[in-house]
Short mmCIF file of C-alpha atoms in Angstrom, two decimals:
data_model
loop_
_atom_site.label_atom_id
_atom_site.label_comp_id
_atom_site.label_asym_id
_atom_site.label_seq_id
_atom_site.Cartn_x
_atom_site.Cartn_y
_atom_site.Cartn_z
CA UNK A 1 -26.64 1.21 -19.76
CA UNK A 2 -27.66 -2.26 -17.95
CA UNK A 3 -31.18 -2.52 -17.02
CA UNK A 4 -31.49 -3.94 -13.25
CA UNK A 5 -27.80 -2.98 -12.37
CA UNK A 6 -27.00 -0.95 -9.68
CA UNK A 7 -24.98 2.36 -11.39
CA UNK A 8 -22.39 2.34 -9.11
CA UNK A 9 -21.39 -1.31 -10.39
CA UNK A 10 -19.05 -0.74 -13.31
CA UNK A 11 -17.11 -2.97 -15.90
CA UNK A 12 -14.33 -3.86 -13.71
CA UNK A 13 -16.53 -4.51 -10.03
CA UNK A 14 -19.04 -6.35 -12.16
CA UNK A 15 -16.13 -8.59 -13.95
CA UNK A 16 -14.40 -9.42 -10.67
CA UNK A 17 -18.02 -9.83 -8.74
CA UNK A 18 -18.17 -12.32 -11.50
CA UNK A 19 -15.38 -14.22 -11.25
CA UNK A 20 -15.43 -14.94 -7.39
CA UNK A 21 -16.36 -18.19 -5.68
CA UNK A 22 -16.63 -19.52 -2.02
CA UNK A 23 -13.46 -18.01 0.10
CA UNK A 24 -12.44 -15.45 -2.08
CA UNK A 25 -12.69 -11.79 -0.42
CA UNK A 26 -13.38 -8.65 -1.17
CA UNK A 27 -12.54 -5.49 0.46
CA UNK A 28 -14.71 -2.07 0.54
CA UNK A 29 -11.93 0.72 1.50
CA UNK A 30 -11.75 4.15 2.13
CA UNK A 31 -8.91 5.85 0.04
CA UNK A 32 -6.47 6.11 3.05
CA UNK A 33 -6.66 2.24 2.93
CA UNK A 34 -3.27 1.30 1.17
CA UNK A 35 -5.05 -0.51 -1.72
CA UNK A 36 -2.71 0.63 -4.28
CA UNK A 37 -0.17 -1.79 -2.67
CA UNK A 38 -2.66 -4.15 -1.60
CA UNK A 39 -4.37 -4.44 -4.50
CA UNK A 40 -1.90 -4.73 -7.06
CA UNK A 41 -0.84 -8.19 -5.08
CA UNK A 42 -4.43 -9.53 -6.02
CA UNK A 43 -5.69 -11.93 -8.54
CA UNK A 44 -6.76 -8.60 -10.51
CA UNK A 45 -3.86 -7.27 -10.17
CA UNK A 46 -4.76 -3.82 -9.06
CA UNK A 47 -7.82 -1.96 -6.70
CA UNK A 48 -11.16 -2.04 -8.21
CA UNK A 49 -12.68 1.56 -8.02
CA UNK A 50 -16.18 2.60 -7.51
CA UNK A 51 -17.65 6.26 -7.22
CA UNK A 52 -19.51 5.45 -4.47
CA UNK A 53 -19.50 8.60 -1.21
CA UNK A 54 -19.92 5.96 1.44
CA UNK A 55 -18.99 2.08 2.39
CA UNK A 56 -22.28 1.65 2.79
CA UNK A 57 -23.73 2.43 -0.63
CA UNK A 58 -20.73 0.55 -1.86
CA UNK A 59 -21.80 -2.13 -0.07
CA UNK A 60 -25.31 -2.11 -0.80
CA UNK A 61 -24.72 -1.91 -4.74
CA UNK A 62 -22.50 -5.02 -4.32
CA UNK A 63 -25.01 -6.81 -2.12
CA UNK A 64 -27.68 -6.08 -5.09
CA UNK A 65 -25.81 -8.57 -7.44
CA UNK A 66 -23.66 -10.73 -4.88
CA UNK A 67 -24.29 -12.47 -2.01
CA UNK A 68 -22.47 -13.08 1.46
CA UNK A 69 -21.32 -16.37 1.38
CA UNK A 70 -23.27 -18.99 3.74
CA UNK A 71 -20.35 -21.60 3.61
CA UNK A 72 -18.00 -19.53 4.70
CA UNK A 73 -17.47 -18.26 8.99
CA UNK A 74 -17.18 -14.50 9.13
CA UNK A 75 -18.35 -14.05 5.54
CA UNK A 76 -18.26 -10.09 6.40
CA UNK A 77 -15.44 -8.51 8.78
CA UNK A 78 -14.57 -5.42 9.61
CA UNK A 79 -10.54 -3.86 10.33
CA UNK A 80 -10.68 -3.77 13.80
CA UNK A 81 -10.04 0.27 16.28
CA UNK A 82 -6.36 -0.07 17.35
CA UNK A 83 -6.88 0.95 20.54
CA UNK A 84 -10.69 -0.35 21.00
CA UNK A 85 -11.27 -3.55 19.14
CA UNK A 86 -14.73 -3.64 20.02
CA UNK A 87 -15.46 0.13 18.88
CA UNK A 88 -17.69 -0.21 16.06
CA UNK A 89 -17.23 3.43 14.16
CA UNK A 90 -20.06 4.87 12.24
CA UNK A 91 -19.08 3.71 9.10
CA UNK A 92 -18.86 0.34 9.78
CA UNK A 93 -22.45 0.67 11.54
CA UNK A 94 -24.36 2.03 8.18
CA UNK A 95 -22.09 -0.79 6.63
CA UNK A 96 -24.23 -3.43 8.87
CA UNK A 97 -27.59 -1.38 8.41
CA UNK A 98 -26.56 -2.00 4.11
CA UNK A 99 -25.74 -5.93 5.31
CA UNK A 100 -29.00 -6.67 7.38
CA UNK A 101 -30.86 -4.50 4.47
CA UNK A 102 -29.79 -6.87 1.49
CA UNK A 103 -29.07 -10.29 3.56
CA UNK A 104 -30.66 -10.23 7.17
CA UNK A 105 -29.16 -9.61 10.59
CA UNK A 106 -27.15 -13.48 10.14
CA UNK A 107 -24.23 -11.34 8.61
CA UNK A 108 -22.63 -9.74 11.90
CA UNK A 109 -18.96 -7.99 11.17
CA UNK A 110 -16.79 -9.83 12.60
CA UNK A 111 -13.82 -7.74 13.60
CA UNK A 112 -9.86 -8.80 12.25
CA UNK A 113 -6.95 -6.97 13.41
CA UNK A 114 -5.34 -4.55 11.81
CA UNK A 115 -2.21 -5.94 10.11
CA UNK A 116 -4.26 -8.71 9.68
CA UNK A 117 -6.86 -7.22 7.69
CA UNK A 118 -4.46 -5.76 5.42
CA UNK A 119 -2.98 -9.45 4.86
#
């Protein structure tokens, strides 16, 4: 065990986390996300798992070690509601409580259609 990592960062997050620079994304998913698919078109090759039981603590663990990128516009997004592009759902509120918590309020979710999310 790591002293000063967040638990919920394992071997593969942590490697990945590592590896990034400015522009490249990452994506915090619920399972009915189709990251299988998604993620096996990625420079890793396949999705990156954590046992996290919401976004949000996801987020924060990932936020303890990395930071939002200040070079780059809409450095967090959101997938847009279908049929209410300005709904913000619950999880993607405690999602921007975890943001403003680990970087300040500068970080607002900017929202991305759906298809082009998944892109």
């Amino acid at each position: 065990m790591l002293k000063g990592i967040h638990p919920l960062l394992n071997a593969d997050v942590l490697h990945a986390l590592r590896a990034m620079g400015h522009g490249d994304e990452l994506v915090v998913a619920a399972s009915n996300c189709p990251a299988d698919s998604v993620g096996r078109q990625t420079m890793i090759g396949h999705p990156l798992r954590m046992d996290a039981d919401t976004a949000a603590k996801a987020v924060a663990a990932i936020l303890s070690v990395y930071p939002l990128d200040t070079f780059e516009p809409g450095a967090a997004a959101r997938m847009q509601v279908v049929s209410d592009p300005h709904e913000i759902p619950a999880v993607q509120a405690e999602v921007q409580s975890a943001i403003n918590a680990a970087q300040g309020s500068q970080f607002l979710l900017a929202g991305v259609e759906r298809f082009a999310f998944y892109e």
